[in-house]
Amino acid sequence: MPDAESPDHDFDCLVFIGRFQPTHLGHLAIIHEALKRARQVIVLIGSAWQARSLRNPWRFDERRQMLRNAFDEADNQRLEIEPLLDALYNNDVWVRDVQRKVRDLTSPRHARLPRIGLIGASRGQSSYYLSLFPQWESVSVPMVEGISASQIRERLFRSPLAATDYANAGAAHELPPSVVDGIRTFLDSEAYQQLVEEQALLDQYRQAWAQAPYPPIFVTVNAVVVQSGHILLVKRTAAPGKGLYALPGGFINSQERLLDACLRELRERVRLKVPEPVLKGSLRGQRLFDEPHRSWRGRTLAEAFYFALRPDQQLPRLKPVQGGDHARWVPLADLEPDGLFEDHFFIIQNFLGLPADFSGP
């Protein structure tokens, strides 16, 4: 990287962490301020390697290109843009990943340690990040009022006609021109059409609960069943998450206990040919997963149960359920975050200790 030494640089490096779904003018304001104040700027793009969803429509490489296209060559030479995998249920893993990336991208200056800071919008997440990285200073930038990434996404996925109108007329005050161009291309993709379908389902879901006296909170169960280096998964055949793998599970009935609901789902959804006493004897752990944004349908708590079946040359048979998702045994080596529905990769990771490092696109 060229040495952009300047007496105006307060920091050797400033770090900006975000999801950039999509990159908007508020993000650019923060990065431009970082470029003024630091010799080097590291942008860490969160939710990398996640499957496409209404909350995460664009993959890491697409978001990286959005950012690159918004800056000239000189600024791009001072920008490091790296993926950051979520670690929804383990802050220590996430912090370690951030620390390692920053350490590997910075170097001592003139026999002294680099001065590193975290930059973000005031009233944003910068104060939270500071509590996780006390060794770094915090820099706050005033928020650009009136820009919300979640509202931009809703405009884009409510309907193709509304999205086209927004891209042609309403996006200029929120998005840089290069991002608008990229969104126009995205509107013609199959991925966009699938997300529009998911938005329609979500709207129906919300409408069904619109008259409830309080926002609904759903309770579900999931089964993490492992045997001989394989995990039991279902492949979703309909939106949301069509084509993605998911853990077997579903909603609890009003009169059943959580473990009983999980065993029922294994019996009814995947027809797992393992006697219930054997399953109960194989139970090795359980945990509540409650990240607020974990599910597309809204606030949804998931109690997951980990069953470690005794190794055997033959994996238990699965009887197909007519009209249902397709169950199969998947080798653990084939698991990738972007191939799993919602937070199911992180649920599996919690029980099995799968590595958190990925090579990236």
C-alpha positions as a printed NumPy array, in Angstrom:
array([[  0.   ,   0.   ,   0.   ],
       [  1.391,   3.464,  -0.84 ],
       [  2.48 ,   5.577,   2.08 ],
       [  0.003,   8.443,   2.308],
       [  1.802,  10.248,   5.132],
       [  0.221,  13.567,   6.056],
       [  0.563,  15.881,   9.051],
       [ -3.246,  15.978,   9.177],
       [ -3.547,  12.258,   9.893],
       [ -4.391,  11.732,  13.561],
       [ -4.37 ,   7.953,  13.224],
       [ -2.309,   5.345,  11.471],
       [ -5.483,   3.338,  10.958],
       [ -9.21 ,   3.791,  11.452],
       [-11.551,   0.796,  11.427],
       [-15.168,   1.002,  10.263],
       [-17.457,  -2.   ,  10.806],
       [-20.825,  -2.284,   9.054],
       [-23.076,  -4.484,   6.941],
       [-23.552,  -2.048,   4.013],
       [-26.894,  -3.519,   2.943],
       [-26.67 ,  -1.462,   0.766],
       [-23.84 ,   1.095,   0.813],
       [-25.46 ,   4.518,   1.256],
       [-24.339,   8.134,   1.581],
       [-24.182,   7.864,   5.369],
       [-21.556,   5.137,   5.049],
       [-19.574,   7.22 ,   2.564],
       [-19.576,  10.23 ,   4.902],
       [-17.944,   8.124,   7.609],
       [-15.331,   6.66 ,   5.265],
       [-14.469,  10.076,   3.797],
       [-13.925,  11.385,   7.337],
       [-11.766,   8.352,   8.098],
       [ -9.654,   8.99 ,   4.995],
       [ -9.058,  12.558,   6.178],
       [ -7.939,  11.464,   9.626],
       [ -6.033,   8.229,   9.021],
       [ -3.228,   7.008,   6.827],
       [ -5.057,   3.705,   6.323],
       [ -8.763,   2.824,   6.552],
       [ -9.977,  -0.725,   7.158],
       [-13.614,  -1.436,   6.321],
       [-14.913,  -4.708,   7.754],
       [-18.098,  -5.911,   6.071],
       [-20.217,  -7.904,   8.496],
       [-22.605, -10.763,   7.738],
       [-20.177, -12.092,   5.152],
       [-20.897, -15.599,   3.814],
       [-24.547, -15.299,   4.792],
       [-27.29 , -16.657,   2.555],
       [-29.301, -14.015,   0.753],
       [-32.261, -12.784,   2.775],
       [-34.379,  -9.657,   3.137],
       [-31.943,  -8.433,   5.782],
       [-28.836,  -9.491,   3.843],
       [-29.695,  -9.225,   0.132],
       [-26.148,  -8.722,  -1.18 ],
       [-23.161, -11.019,  -0.827],
       [-19.805,  -9.8  ,   0.399],
       [-18.204,  -9.47 ,  -3.028],
       [-21.169,  -7.423,  -4.269],
       [-20.99 ,  -5.076,  -1.284],
       [-17.22 ,  -4.74 ,  -1.642],
       [-17.697,  -3.712,  -5.267],
       [-20.35 ,  -1.165,  -4.255],
       [-17.799,   0.432,  -1.935],
       [-14.916,   0.306,  -4.407],
       [-17.024,   1.914,  -7.126],
       [-17.879,   4.839,  -4.85 ],
       [-14.228,   5.959,  -4.452],
       [-11.502,   7.051,  -6.834],
       [ -8.269,   5.163,  -7.387],
       [ -6.239,   7.175,  -4.874],
       [ -8.741,   6.575,  -2.066],
       [ -9.108,   2.91 ,  -2.983],
       [ -5.367,   2.43 ,  -2.519],
       [ -5.778,   3.467,   1.13 ],
       [ -8.883,   1.357,   1.699],
       [ -8.703,  -2.236,   2.909],
       [-12.09 ,  -3.96 ,   2.57 ],
       [-12.357,  -7.326,   4.308],
       [-15.19 ,  -9.781,   5.085],
       [-16.296, -10.395,   8.653],
       [-18.252, -13.493,   9.601],
       [-20.933, -13.028,  12.226],
       [-20.556, -14.934,  15.474],
       [-24.065, -14.362,  16.752],
       [-23.741, -16.256,  20.008],
       [-20.088, -15.757,  20.881],
       [-18.761, -12.193,  21.123],
       [-15.274, -13.451,  21.97 ],
       [-14.976, -15.263,  18.621],
       [-16.161, -12.161,  16.766],
       [-13.782,  -9.859,  18.667],
       [-10.868, -12.2  ,  17.979],
       [-11.69 , -12.156,  14.266],
       [-11.727,  -8.344,  14.198],
       [ -8.475,  -8.136,  16.183],
       [ -6.719, -10.6  ,  13.869],
       [ -7.806,  -8.829,  10.7  ],
       [ -6.696,  -5.43 ,  11.989],
       [ -3.41 ,  -6.851,  13.292],
       [ -2.63 ,  -8.505,   9.962],
       [ -3.416,  -5.348,   7.963],
       [ -1.475,  -2.874,  10.093],
       [  2.209,  -2.691,  10.888],
       [  4.447,  -0.725,  13.284],
       [  5.402,   2.784,  12.133],
       [  8.953,   4.001,  12.79 ],
       [  9.502,   1.411,  15.534],
       [  6.258,   2.292,  17.324],
       [  2.914,   0.584,  17.496],
       [  0.292,   2.018,  15.131],
       [ -2.355,   4.321,  16.526],
       [ -5.671,   2.606,  15.777],
       [ -9.208,   3.879,  16.212],
       [-12.767,   2.745,  15.602],
       [-14.94 ,   5.136,  13.626],
       [-18.719,   5.154,  13.362],
       [-21.826,   7.296,  13.381],
       [-22.772,   8.982,  16.64 ],
       [-25.745,   7.24 ,  18.275],
       [-24.768,   4.227,  16.196],
       [-22.907,   1.117,  17.298],
       [-19.543,   2.78 ,  17.889],
       [-20.102,   3.017,  21.666],
       [-20.913,  -0.697,  21.757],
       [-17.827,  -1.566,  19.711],
       [-15.658,   0.565,  22.012],
       [-16.667,  -1.586,  24.968],
       [-15.389,  -4.645,  23.059],
       [-12.107,  -2.994,  21.952],
       [-10.878,  -0.863,  24.874],
       [ -7.353,  -0.787,  23.397],
       [ -8.56 ,   1.371,  20.486],
       [ -9.819,   4.939,  20.501],
       [-13.309,   5.88 ,  19.331],
       [-14.153,   8.47 ,  16.669],
       [-17.783,   9.524,  16.179],
       [-19.103,  11.123,  12.999],
       [-22.498,  12.893,  12.911],
       [-25.196,  10.739,  11.364],
       [-26.592,  11.639,   7.964],
       [-30.228,  12.198,   8.874],
       [-33.055,  10.574,   6.974],
       [-31.146,   7.57 ,   5.605],
       [-32.046,   4.089,   6.797],
       [-30.702,   0.941,   5.152],
       [-33.692,  -1.079,   6.367],
       [-36.12 ,   1.401,   4.786],
       [-34.15 ,   1.331,   1.532],
       [-34.432,  -2.456,   1.473],
       [-38.182,  -2.303,   2.094],
       [-38.607,   0.082,  -0.851],
       [-36.653,  -2.268,  -3.082],
       [-38.452,  -5.493,  -2.185],
       [-42.033,  -4.293,  -1.736],
       [-42.619,  -4.666,  -5.485],
       [-40.549,  -4.57 ,  -8.687],
       [-42.457,  -1.485,  -9.899],
       [-41.811,   0.449,  -6.675],
       [-38.147,  -0.604,  -6.768],
       [-37.746,   0.613, -10.351],
       [-39.365,   3.949,  -9.49 ],
       [-37.075,   4.305,  -6.48 ],
       [-33.937,   3.473,  -8.478],
       [-34.906,   5.905, -11.247],
       [-36.145,   8.823,  -9.158],
       [-35.886,   8.525,  -5.398],
       [-32.491,   7.008,  -4.654],
       [-30.176,   9.918,  -5.508],
       [-30.43 ,  11.563,  -2.072],
       [-29.607,   8.277,  -0.274],
       [-27.316,   6.235,  -2.513],
       [-24.191,   7.027,  -4.554],
       [-24.659,   6.757,  -8.349],
       [-22.505,   3.637,  -8.627],
       [-24.695,   1.828,  -6.09 ],
       [-27.867,   2.891,  -7.911],
       [-26.422,   1.417, -11.113],
       [-25.647,  -1.827,  -9.321],
       [-29.159,  -2.006,  -7.874],
       [-30.694,  -1.553, -11.332],
       [-28.749,  -4.599, -12.492],
       [-29.755,  -6.531,  -9.371],
       [-33.451,  -5.874, -10.082],
       [-33.184,  -8.105, -13.163],
       [-31.744, -11.071, -11.267],
       [-33.395, -14.284, -10.114],
       [-32.137, -13.566,  -6.59 ],
       [-34.13 , -10.336,  -6.533],
       [-37.321, -12.109,  -7.648],
       [-36.972, -14.654,  -4.849],
       [-36.562, -11.886,  -2.269],
       [-39.662, -10.099,  -3.583],
       [-41.557, -13.366,  -3.02 ],
       [-40.201, -13.546,   0.532],
       [-41.247,  -9.943,   1.181],
       [-44.796, -10.77 ,   0.083],
       [-44.876, -13.721,   2.487],
       [-43.556, -11.548,   5.295],
       [-46.228,  -8.925,   4.617],
       [-48.908, -11.629,   4.827],
       [-47.383, -12.848,   8.074],
       [-47.415,  -9.371,   9.583],
       [-50.978,  -8.768,   8.436],
       [-52.138, -11.937,  10.156],
       [-50.805, -10.59 ,  13.46 ],
       [-51.697,  -6.943,  12.906],
       [-54.625,  -7.01 ,  15.388],
       [-52.699,  -8.72 ,  18.184],
       [-52.575,  -6.584,  21.362],
       [-48.803,  -7.06 ,  21.602],
       [-46.058,  -7.819,  19.064],
       [-45.949, -11.616,  18.813],
       [-43.025, -13.651,  20.106],
       [-42.747, -17.131,  18.588],
       [-41.149, -20.191,  20.171],
       [-39.621, -22.917,  18.029],
       [-37.402, -25.968,  18.456],
       [-34.522, -27.267,  16.327],
       [-32.673, -30.569,  16.334],
       [-28.92 , -30.841,  15.815],
       [-28.51 , -34.564,  15.1  ],
       [-24.979, -35.778,  14.328],
       [-23.631, -39.222,  13.539],
       [-20.358, -40.413,  12.006],
       [-19.282, -37.011,  10.68 ],
       [-22.702, -36.199,   9.221],
       [-25.499, -33.878,  10.318],
       [-29.208, -34.253,   9.662],
       [-30.58 , -31.343,   7.612],
       [-33.613, -30.571,   5.49 ],
       [-33.446, -28.742,   2.176],
       [-36.148, -26.117,   1.962],
       [-38.38 , -26.404,  -1.085],
       [-40.255, -23.104,  -0.751],
       [-39.712, -19.51 ,   0.33 ],
       [-38.38 , -18.232,   2.598],
       [-34.941, -19.717,   2.119],
       [-35.828, -21.867,  -0.872],
       [-32.906, -24.148,  -1.718],
       [-31.123, -23.657,   1.63 ],
       [-30.354, -26.302,   4.219],
       [-32.021, -25.982,   7.616],
       [-32.085, -27.846,  10.892],
       [-35.19 , -29.981,  11.418],
       [-37.668, -28.207,  13.66 ],
       [-40.755, -26.101,  13.932],
       [-43.219, -24.418,  16.25 ],
       [-44.151, -25.955,  19.582],
       [-47.716, -26.961,  20.312],
       [-49.423, -25.253,  23.212],
       [-49.603, -28.377,  25.366],
       [-46.143, -29.913,  24.847],
       [-42.733, -29.488,  26.415],
       [-39.804, -28.313,  24.336],
       [-37.976, -31.643,  24.105],
       [-41.217, -33.41 ,  23.223],
       [-41.79 , -30.875,  20.434],
       [-38.3  , -31.512,  19.07 ],
       [-38.781, -35.287,  19.106],
       [-42.156, -34.876,  17.399],
       [-40.583, -32.798,  14.625],
       [-37.936, -35.49 ,  14.045],
       [-40.637, -38.123,  13.928],
       [-43.086, -36.24 ,  11.707],
       [-40.919, -33.964,   9.558],
       [-38.009, -36.247,   8.669],
       [-39.28 , -39.688,   9.771],
       [-35.953, -40.384,  11.469],
       [-35.706, -44.127,  12.088],
       [-34.178, -43.93 ,  15.557],
       [-36.171, -45.072,  18.604],
       [-37.132, -42.265,  20.97 ],
       [-35.291, -43.822,  23.973],
       [-32.088, -43.897,  21.878],
       [-32.548, -40.238,  20.91 ],
       [-33.096, -39.221,  24.526],
       [-30.024, -41.184,  25.56 ],
       [-27.997, -39.383,  22.879],
       [-28.935, -35.871,  24.068],
       [-25.695, -33.995,  24.786],
       [-26.862, -30.429,  25.218],
       [-29.472, -27.763,  24.638],
       [-29.495, -23.979,  24.397],
       [-31.829, -21.086,  23.715],
       [-30.932, -19.014,  20.625],
       [-32.45 , -15.562,  20.815],
       [-30.631, -13.092,  18.544],
       [-33.356, -10.478,  17.852],
       [-32.911, -10.554,  14.059],
       [-32.404, -14.296,  13.722],
       [-35.679, -15.031,  11.927],
       [-37.422, -13.456,   8.946],
       [-40.832, -13.731,  10.628],
       [-39.967, -11.455,  13.575],
       [-39.039, -12.094,  17.194],
       [-38.514, -15.841,  17.312],
       [-36.844, -17.832,  20.063],
       [-35.366, -21.217,  19.181],
       [-34.53 , -23.928,  21.686],
       [-32.043, -26.297,  20.039],
       [-31.211, -29.826,  21.178],
       [-27.93 , -31.558,  20.31 ],
       [-28.098, -35.316,  19.757],
       [-24.806, -37.173,  19.215],
       [-25.696, -40.628,  17.91 ],
       [-23.223, -43.46 ,  18.345],
       [-20.954, -43.875,  15.28 ],
       [-22.048, -46.55 ,  12.849],
       [-21.256, -47.513,   9.275],
       [-24.923, -47.085,   8.403],
       [-26.599, -43.728,   8.863],
       [-30.204, -43.967,  10.139],
       [-32.788, -44.14 ,   7.378],
       [-34.963, -41.148,   6.569],
       [-38.409, -41.661,   5.103],
       [-39.465, -38.889,   2.689],
       [-42.482, -36.85 ,   3.72 ],
       [-44.829, -36.164,   0.818],
       [-44.92 , -32.455,   0.011],
       [-42.364, -31.613,   2.705],
       [-38.751, -30.5  ,   2.768],
       [-36.158, -33.072,   1.697],
       [-34.183, -34.515,   4.624],
       [-30.663, -35.815,   4.149],
       [-27.432, -36.552,   5.967],
       [-24.828, -33.902,   5.042],
       [-21.068, -34.323,   5.685],
       [-19.824, -31.781,   8.219],
       [-17.065, -30.804,   5.784],
       [-19.711, -29.57 ,   3.329],
       [-21.278, -27.048,   5.714],
       [-20.967, -23.425,   4.604],
       [-22.66 , -20.421,   6.26 ],
       [-24.172, -19.17 ,   3.005],
       [-25.855, -22.516,   2.394],
       [-27.828, -22.543,   5.641],
       [-31.103, -20.865,   6.564],
       [-31.26 , -17.974,   9.037],
       [-28.824, -18.544,  11.938],
       [-28.698, -22.341,  11.675],
       [-24.977, -22.416,  10.855],
       [-24.262, -20.568,  14.105],
       [-26.478, -22.929,  16.079],
       [-24.504, -25.867,  14.689],
       [-21.25 , -24.031,  15.332],
       [-22.216, -23.488,  18.96 ],
       [-22.554, -27.222,  19.639],
       [-19.846, -28.619,  17.367],
       [-17.167, -25.921,  17.623],
       [-16.794, -25.546,  13.869],
       [-14.037, -23.145,  12.739],
       [-15.026, -19.505,  12.306],
       [-12.437, -18.677,   9.64 ],
       [-13.303, -18.752,   5.937],
       [-11.166, -17.851,   2.966],
       [-13.711, -15.469,   1.432],
       [-14.692, -14.865,  -2.167]])
